[in-house]
mmCIF file of N, CA and C in Angstrom:
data_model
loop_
_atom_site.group_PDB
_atom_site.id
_atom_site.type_symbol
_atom_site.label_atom_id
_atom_site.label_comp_id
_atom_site.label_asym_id
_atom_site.label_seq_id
_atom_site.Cartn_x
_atom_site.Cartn_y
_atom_site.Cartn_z
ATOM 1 N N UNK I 187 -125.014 -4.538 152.242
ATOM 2 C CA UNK I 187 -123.577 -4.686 152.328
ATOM 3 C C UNK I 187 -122.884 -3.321 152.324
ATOM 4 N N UNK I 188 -123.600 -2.370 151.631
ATOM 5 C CA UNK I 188 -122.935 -0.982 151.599
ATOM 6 C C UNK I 188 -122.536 -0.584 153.165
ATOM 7 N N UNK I 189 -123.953 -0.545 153.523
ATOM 8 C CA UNK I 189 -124.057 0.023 154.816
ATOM 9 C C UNK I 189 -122.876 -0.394 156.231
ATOM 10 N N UNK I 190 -123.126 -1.212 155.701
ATOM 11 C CA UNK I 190 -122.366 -2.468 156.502
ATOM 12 C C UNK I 190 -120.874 -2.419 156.534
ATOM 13 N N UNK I 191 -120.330 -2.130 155.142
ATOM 14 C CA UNK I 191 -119.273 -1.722 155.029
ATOM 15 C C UNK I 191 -118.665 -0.281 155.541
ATOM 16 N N UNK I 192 -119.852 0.853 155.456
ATOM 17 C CA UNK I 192 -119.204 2.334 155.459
ATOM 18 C C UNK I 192 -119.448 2.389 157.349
ATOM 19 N N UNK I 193 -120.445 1.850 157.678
ATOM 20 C CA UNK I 193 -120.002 1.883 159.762
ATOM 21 C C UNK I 193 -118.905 1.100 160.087
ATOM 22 N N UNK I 194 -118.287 -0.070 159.154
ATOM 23 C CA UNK I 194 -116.926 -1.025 159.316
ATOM 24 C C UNK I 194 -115.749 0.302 159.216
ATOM 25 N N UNK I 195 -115.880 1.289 158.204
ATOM 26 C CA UNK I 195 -114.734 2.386 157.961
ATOM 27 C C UNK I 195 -114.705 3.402 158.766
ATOM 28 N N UNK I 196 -116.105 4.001 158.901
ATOM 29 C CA UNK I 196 -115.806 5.097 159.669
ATOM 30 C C UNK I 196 -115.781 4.275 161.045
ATOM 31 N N UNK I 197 -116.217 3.340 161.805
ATOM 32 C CA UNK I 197 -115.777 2.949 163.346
ATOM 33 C C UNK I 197 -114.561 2.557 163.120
ATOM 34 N N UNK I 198 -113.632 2.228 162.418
ATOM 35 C CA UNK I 198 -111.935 1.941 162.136
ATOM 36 C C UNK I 198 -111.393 3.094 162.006
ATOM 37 N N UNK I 199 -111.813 3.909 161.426
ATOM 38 C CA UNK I 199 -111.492 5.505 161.185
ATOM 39 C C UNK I 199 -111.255 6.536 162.434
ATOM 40 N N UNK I 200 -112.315 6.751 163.432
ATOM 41 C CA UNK I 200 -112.751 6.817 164.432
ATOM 42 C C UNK I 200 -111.615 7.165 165.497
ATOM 43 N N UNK I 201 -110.585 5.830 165.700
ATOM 44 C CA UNK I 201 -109.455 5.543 166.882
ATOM 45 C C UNK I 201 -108.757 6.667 165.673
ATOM 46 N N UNK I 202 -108.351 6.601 164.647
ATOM 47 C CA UNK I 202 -107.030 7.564 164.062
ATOM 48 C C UNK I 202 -107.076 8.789 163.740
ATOM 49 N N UNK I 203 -109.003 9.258 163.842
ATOM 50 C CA UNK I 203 -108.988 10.494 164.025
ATOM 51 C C UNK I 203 -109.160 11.027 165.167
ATOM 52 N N UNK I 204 -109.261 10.958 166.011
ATOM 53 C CA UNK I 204 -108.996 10.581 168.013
ATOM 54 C C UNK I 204 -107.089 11.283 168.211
ATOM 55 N N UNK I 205 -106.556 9.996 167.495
ATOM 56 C CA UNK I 205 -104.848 10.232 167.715
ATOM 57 C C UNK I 205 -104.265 11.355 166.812
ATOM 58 N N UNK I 206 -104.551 11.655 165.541
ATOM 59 C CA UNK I 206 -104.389 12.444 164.530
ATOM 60 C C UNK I 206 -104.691 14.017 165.356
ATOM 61 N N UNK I 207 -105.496 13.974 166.070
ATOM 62 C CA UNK I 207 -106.100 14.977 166.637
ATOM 63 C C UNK I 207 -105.124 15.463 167.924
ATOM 64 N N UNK I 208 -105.031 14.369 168.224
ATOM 65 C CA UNK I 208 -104.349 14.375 169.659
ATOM 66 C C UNK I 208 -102.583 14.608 169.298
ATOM 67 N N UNK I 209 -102.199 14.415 167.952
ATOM 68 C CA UNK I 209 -100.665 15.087 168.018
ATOM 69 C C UNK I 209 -100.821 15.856 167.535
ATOM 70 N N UNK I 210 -102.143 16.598 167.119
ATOM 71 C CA UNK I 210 -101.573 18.246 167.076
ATOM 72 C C UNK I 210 -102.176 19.136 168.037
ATOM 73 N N UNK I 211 -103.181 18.718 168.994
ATOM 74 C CA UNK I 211 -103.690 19.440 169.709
ATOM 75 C C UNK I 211 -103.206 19.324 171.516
ATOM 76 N N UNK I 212 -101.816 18.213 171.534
ATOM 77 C CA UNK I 212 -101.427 17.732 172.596
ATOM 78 C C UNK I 212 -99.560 18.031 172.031
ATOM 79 N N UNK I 213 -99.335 19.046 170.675
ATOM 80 C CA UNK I 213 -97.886 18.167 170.093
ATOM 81 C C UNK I 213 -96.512 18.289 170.875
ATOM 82 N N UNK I 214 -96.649 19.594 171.467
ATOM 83 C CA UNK I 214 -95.668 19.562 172.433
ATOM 84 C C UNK I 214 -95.503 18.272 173.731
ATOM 85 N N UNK I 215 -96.216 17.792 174.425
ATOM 86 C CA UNK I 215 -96.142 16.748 174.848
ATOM 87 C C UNK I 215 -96.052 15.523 174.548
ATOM 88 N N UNK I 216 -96.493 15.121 173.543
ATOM 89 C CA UNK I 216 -96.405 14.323 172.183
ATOM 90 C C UNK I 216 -95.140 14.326 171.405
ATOM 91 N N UNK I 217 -94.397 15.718 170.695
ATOM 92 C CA UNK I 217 -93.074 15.530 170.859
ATOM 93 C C UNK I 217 -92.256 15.262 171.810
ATOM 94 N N UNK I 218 -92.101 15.596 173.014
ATOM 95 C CA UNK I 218 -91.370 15.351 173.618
ATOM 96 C C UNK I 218 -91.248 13.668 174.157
ATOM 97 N N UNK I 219 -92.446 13.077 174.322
ATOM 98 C CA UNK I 219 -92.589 11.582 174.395
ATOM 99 C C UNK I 219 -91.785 11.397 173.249
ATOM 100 N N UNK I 220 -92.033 11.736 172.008
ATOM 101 C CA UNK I 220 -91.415 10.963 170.740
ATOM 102 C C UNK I 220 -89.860 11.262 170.775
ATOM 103 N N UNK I 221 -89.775 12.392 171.161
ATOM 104 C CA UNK I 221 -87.721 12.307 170.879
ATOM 105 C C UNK I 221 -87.334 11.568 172.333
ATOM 106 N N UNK I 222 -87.916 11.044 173.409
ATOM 107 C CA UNK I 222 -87.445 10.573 174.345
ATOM 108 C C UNK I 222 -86.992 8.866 173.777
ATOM 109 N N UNK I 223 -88.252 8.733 172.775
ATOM 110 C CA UNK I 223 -88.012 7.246 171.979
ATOM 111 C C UNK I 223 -87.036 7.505 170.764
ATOM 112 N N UNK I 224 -86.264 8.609 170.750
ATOM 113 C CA UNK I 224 -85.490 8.889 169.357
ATOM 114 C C UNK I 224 -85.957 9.716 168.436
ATOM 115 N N UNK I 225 -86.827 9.688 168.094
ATOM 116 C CA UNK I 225 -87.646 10.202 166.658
ATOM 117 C C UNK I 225 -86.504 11.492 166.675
ATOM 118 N N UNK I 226 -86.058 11.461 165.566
ATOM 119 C CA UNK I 226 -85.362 12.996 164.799
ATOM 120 C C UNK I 226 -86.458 14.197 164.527
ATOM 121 N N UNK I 227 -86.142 15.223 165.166
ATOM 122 C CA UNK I 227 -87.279 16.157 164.346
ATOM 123 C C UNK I 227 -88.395 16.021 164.695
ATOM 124 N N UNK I 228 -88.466 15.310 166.436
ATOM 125 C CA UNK I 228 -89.869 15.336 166.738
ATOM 126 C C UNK I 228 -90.971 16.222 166.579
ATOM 127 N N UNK I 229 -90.195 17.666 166.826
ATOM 128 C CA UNK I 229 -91.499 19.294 166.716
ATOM 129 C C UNK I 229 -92.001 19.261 165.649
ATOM 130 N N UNK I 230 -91.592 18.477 164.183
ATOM 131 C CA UNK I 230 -91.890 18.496 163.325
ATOM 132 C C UNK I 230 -92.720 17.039 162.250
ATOM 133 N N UNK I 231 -92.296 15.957 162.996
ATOM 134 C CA UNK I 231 -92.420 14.609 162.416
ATOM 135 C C UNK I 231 -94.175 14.152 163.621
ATOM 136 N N UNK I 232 -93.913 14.905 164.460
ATOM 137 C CA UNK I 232 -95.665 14.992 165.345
ATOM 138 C C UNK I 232 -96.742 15.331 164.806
ATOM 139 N N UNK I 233 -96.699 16.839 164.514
ATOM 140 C CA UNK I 233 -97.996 17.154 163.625
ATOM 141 C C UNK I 233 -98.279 16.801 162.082
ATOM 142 N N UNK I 234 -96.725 16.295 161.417
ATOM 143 C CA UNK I 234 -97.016 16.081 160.134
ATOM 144 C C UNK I 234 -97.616 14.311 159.862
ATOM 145 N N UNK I 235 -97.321 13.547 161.391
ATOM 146 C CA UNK I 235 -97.958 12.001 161.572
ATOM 147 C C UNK I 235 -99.299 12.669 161.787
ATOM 148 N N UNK I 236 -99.433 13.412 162.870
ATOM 149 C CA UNK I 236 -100.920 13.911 162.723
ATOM 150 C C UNK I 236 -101.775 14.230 161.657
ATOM 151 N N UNK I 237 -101.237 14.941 160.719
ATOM 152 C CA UNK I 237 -102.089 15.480 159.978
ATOM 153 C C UNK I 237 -101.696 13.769 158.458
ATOM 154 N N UNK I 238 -101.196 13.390 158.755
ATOM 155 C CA UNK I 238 -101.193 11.591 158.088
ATOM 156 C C UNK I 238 -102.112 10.736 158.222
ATOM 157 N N UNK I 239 -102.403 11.196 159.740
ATOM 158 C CA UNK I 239 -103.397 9.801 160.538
ATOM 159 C C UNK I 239 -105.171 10.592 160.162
ATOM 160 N N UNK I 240 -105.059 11.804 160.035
ATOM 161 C CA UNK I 240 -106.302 12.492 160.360
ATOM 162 C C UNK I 240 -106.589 12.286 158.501
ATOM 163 N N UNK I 241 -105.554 12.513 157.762
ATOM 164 C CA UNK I 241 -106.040 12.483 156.129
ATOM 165 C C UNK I 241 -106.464 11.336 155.811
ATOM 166 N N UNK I 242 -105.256 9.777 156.606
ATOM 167 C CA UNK I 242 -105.542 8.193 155.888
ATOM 168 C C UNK I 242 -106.812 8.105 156.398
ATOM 169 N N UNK I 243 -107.276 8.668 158.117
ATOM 170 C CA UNK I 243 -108.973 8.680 158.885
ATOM 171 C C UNK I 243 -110.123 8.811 157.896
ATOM 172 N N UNK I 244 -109.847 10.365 157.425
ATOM 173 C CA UNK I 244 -110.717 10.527 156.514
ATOM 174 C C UNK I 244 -111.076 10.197 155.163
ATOM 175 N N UNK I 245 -110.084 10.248 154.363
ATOM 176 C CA UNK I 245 -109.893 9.309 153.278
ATOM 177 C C UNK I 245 -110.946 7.764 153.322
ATOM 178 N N UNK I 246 -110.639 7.010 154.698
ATOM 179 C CA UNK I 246 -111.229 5.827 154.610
ATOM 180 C C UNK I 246 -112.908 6.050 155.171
ATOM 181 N N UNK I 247 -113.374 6.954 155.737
ATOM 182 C CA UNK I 247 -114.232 7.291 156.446
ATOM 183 C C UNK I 247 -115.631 7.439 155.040
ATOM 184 N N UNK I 248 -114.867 8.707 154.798
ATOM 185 C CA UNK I 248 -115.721 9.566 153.852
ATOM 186 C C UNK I 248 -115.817 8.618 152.542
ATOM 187 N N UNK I 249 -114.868 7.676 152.290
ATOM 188 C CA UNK I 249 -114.704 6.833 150.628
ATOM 189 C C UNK I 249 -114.066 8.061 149.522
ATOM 190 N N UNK I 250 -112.895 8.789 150.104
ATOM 191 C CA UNK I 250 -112.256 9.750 148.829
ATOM 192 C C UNK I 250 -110.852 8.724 148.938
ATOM 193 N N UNK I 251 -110.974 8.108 147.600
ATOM 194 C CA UNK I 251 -109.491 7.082 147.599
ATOM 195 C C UNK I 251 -109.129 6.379 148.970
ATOM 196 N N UNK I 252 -110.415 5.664 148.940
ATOM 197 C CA UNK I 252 -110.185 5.014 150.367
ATOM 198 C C UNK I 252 -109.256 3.842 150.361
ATOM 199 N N UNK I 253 -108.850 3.341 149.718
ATOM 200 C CA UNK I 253 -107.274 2.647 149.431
ATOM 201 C C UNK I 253 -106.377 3.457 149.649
ATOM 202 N N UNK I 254 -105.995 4.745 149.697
ATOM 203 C CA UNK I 254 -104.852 5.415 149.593
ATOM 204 C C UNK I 254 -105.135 5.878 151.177
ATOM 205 N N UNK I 255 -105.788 5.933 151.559
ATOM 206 C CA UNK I 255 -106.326 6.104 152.778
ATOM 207 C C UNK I 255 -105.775 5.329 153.775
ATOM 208 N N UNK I 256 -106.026 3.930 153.303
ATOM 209 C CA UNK I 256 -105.807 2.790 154.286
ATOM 210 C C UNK I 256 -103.814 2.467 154.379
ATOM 211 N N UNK I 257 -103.412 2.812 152.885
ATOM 212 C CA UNK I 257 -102.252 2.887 152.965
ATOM 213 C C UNK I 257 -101.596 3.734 153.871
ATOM 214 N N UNK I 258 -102.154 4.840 153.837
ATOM 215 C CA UNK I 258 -101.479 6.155 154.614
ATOM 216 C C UNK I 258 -101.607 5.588 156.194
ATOM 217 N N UNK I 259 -102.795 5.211 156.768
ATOM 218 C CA UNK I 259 -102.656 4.764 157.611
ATOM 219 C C UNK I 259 -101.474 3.417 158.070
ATOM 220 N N UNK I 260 -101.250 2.727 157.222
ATOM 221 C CA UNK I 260 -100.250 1.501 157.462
ATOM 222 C C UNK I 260 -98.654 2.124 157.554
ATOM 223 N N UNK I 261 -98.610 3.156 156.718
ATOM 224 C CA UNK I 261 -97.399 3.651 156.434
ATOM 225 C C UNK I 261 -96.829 4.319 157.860
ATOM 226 N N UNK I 262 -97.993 4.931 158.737
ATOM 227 C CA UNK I 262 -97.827 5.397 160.129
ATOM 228 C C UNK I 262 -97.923 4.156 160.922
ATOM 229 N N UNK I 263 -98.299 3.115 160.943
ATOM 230 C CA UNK I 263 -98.785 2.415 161.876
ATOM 231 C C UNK I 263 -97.572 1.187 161.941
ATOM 232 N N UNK I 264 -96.529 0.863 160.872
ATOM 233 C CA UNK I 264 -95.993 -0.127 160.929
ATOM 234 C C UNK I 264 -94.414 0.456 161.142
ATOM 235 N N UNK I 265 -94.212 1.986 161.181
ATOM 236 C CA UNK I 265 -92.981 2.231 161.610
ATOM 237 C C UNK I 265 -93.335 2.984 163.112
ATOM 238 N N UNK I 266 -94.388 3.281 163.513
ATOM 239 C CA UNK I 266 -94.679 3.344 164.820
ATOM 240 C C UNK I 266 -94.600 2.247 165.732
ATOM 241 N N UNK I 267 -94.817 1.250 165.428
ATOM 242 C CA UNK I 267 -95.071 0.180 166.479
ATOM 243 C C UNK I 267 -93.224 -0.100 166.351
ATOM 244 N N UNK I 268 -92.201 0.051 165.641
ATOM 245 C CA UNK I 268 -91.193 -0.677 165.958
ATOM 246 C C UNK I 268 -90.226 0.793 166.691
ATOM 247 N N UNK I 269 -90.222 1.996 166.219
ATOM 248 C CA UNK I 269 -89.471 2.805 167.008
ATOM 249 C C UNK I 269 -90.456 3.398 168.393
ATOM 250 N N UNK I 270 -91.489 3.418 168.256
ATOM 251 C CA UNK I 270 -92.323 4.322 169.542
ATOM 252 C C UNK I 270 -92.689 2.500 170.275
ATOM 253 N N UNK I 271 -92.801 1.592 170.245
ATOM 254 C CA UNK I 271 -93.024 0.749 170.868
ATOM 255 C C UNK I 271 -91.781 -0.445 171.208
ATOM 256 N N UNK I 272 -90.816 -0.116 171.347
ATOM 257 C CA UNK I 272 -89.968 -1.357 171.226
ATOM 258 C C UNK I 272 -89.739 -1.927 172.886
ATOM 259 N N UNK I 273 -90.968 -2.904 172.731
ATOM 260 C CA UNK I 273 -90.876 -3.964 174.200
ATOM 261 C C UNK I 273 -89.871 -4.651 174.498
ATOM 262 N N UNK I 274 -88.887 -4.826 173.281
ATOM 263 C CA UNK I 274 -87.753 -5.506 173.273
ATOM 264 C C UNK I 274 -86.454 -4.830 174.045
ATOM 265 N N UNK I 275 -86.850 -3.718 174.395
ATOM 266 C CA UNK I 275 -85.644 -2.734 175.009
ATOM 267 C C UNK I 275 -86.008 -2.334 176.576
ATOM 268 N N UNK I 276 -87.028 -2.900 176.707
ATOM 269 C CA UNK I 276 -87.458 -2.812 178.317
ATOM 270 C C UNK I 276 -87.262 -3.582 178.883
ATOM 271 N N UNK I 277 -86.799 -2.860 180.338
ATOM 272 C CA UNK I 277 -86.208 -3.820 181.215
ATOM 273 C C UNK I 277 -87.091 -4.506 182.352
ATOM 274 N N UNK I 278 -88.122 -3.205 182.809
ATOM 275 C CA UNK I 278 -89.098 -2.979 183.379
ATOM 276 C C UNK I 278 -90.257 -4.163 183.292
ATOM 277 N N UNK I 279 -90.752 -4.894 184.133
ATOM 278 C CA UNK I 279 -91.650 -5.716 183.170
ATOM 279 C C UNK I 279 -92.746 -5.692 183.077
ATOM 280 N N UNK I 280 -93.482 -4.302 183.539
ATOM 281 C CA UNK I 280 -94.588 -3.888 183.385
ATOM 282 C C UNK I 280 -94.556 -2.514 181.861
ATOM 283 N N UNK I 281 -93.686 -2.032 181.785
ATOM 284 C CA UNK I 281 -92.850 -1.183 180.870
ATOM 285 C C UNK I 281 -93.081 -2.190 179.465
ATOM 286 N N UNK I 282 -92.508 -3.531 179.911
ATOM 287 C CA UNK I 282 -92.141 -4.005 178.470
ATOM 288 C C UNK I 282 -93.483 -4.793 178.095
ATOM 289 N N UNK I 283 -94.519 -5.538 179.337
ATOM 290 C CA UNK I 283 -96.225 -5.660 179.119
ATOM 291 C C UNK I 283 -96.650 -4.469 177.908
ATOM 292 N N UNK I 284 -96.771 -3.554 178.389
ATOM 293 C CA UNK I 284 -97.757 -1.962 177.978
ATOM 294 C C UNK I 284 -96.919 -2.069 176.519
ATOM 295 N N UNK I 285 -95.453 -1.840 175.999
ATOM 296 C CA UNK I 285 -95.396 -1.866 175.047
ATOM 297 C C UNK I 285 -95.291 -2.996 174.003
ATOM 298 N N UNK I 286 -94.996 -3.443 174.442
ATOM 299 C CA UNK I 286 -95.664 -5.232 173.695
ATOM 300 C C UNK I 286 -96.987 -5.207 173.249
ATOM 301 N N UNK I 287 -97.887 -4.913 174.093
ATOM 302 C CA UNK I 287 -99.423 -4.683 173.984
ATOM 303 C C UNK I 287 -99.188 -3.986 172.392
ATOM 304 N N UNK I 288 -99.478 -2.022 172.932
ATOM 305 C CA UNK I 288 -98.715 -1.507 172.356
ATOM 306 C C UNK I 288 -98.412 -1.472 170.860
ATOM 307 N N UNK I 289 -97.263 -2.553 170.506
ATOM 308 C CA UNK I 289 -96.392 -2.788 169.397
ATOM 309 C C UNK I 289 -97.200 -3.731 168.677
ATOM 310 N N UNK I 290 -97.976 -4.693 169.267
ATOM 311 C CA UNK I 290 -98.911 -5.712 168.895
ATOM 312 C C UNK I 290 -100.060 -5.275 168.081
ATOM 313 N N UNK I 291 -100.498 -4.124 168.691
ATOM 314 C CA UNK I 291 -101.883 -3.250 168.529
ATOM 315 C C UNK I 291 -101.856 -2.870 167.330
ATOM 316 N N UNK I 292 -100.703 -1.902 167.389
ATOM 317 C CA UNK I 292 -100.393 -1.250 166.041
ATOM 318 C C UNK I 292 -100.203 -2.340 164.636
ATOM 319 N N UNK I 293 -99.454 -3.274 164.870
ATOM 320 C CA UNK I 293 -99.037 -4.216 163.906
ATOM 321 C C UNK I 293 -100.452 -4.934 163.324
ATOM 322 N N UNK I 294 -101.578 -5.171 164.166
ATOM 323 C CA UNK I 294 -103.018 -5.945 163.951
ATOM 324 C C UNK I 294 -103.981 -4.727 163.189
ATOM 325 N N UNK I 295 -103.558 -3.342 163.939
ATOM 326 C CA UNK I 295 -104.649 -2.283 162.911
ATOM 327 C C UNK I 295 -103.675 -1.784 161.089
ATOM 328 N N UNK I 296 -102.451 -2.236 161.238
ATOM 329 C CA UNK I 296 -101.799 -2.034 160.070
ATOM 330 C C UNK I 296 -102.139 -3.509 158.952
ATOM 331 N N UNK I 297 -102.344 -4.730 159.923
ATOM 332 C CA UNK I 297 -102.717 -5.623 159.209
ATOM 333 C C UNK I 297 -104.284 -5.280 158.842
ATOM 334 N N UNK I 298 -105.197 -4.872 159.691
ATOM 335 C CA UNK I 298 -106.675 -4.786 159.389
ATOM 336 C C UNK I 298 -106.395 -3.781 158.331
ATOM 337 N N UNK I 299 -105.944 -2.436 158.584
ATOM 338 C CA UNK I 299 -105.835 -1.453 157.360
ATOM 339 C C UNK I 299 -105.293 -2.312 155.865
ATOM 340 N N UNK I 300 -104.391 -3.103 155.620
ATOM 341 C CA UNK I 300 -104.064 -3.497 154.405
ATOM 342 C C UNK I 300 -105.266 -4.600 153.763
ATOM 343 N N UNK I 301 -105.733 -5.195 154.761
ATOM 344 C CA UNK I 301 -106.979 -6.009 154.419
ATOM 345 C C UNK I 301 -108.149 -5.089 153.716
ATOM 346 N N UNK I 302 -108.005 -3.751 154.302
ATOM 347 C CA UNK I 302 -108.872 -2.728 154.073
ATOM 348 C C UNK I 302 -108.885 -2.380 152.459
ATOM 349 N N UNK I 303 -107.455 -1.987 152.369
ATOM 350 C CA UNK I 303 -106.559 -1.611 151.277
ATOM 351 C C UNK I 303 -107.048 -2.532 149.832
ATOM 352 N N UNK I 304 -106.921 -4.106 150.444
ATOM 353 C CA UNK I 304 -106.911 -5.052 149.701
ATOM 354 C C UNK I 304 -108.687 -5.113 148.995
ATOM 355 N N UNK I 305 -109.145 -4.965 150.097
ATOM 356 C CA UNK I 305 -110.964 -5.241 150.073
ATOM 357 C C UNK I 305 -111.423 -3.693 148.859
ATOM 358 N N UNK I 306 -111.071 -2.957 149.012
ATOM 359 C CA UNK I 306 -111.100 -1.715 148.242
ATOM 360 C C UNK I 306 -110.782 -1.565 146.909
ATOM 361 N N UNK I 307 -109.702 -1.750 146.424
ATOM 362 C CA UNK I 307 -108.638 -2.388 145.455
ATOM 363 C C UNK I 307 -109.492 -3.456 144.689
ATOM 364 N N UNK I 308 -109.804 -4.649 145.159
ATOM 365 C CA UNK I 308 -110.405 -5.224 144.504
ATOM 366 C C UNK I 308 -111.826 -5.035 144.292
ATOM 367 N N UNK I 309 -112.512 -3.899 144.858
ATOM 368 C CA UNK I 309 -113.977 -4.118 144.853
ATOM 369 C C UNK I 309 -114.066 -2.996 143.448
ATOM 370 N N UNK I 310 -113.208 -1.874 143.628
ATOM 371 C CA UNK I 310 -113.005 -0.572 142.806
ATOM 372 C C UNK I 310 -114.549 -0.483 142.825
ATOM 373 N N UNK I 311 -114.744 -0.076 141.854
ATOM 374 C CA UNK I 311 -115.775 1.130 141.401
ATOM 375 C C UNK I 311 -117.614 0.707 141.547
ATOM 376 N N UNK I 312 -117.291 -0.655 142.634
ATOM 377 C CA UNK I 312 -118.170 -1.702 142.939
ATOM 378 C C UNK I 312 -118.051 -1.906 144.564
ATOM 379 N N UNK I 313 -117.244 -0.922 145.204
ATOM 380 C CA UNK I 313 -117.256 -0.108 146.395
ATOM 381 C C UNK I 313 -118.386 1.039 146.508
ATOM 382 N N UNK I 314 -119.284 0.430 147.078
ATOM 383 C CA UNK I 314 -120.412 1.174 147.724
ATOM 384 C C UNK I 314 -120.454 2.605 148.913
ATOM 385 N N UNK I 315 -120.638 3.475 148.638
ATOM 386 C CA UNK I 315 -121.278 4.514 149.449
ATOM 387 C C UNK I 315 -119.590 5.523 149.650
ATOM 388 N N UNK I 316 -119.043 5.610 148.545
ATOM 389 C CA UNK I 316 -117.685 6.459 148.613
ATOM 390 C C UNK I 316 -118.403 7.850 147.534
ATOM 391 N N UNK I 317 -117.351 8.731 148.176
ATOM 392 C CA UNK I 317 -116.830 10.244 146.856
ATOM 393 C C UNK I 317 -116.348 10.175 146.226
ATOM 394 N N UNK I 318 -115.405 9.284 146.092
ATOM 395 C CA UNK I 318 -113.911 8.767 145.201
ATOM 396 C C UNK I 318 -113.646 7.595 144.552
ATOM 397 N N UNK I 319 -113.920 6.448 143.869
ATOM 398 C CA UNK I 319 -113.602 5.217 143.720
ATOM 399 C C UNK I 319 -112.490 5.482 144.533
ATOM 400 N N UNK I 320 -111.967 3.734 144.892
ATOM 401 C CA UNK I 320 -110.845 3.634 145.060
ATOM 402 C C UNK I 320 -109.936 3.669 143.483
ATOM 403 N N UNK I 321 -108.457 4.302 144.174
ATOM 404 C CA UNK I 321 -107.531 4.744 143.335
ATOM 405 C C UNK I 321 -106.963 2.907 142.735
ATOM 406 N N UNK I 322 -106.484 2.186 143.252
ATOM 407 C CA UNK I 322 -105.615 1.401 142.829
ATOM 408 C C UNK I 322 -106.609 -0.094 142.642
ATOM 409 N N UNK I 323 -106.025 -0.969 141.411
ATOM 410 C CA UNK I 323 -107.170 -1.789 141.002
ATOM 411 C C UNK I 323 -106.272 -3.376 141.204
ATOM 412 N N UNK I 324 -106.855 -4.395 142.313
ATOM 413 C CA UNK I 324 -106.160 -5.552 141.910
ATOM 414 C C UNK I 324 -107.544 -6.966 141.658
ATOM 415 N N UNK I 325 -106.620 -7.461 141.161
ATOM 416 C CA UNK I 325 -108.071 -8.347 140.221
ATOM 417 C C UNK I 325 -107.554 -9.877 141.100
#
């Protein structure tokens, strides 16, 4: 079950250290997508989601507070899908397909991450093959 569990984290891990990577090593283009959707302070709110997505990645990957991990990831993933994805504002209807998709995507890996969160939390210190117990305990 260990095993089983730590290829379940790091292949979930995997896609957010991919993107984590990709807004700071892409951020100028990456900001500029993001203030086209609004974001305030894109030059700055890019690499610091980056370096969010690449910490909650590793966090859940490696097992250092892999609950706090999975949070960090949800915390990016559930205000992304409603300002960087809003299908509801497209007129286009291939535009409003892709972000629907999109907005959907994000909302199902923020739900898998809290399941994550949850599975962690309750397993604590009976979570197999981590550096860190998980931080937060629910019974």
């Amino acid at each position: 079950m260990d095993v089983l569990v730590l290829v379940g984290r790091v292949v979930f891990a995997l896609l957010f250290l991919g993107s984590g990577y990709g807004h700071l090593a892409q951020r100028q283009m990456m900001a500029g997508y993001a203030a086209g959707k609004g974001v305030p302070a894109a030059n700055v709110m890019v690499p610091l989601t980056g370096l969010q997505l690449l910490v909650g990645a590793l966090m859940v990957a490696l097992g250092i507070w892999p609950d706090v991990g999975a949070l960090l990831l949800v915390a990016f993933l559930v205000p992304t899908a409603f300002v960087m994805h809003g299908f509801w504002a497209e007129t286009d209807p291939g535009a409003k397909a892709m972000e629907q998709t999109q907005f959907l995507k994000d909302l199902a890996l923020a739900g898998a991450a809290l399941v994550m969160f949850a599975v962690f939390a309750y397993l604590g210190d009976e979570l197999g093959l981590v550096l860190v117990d998980p931080l937060f305990t629910l019974s």
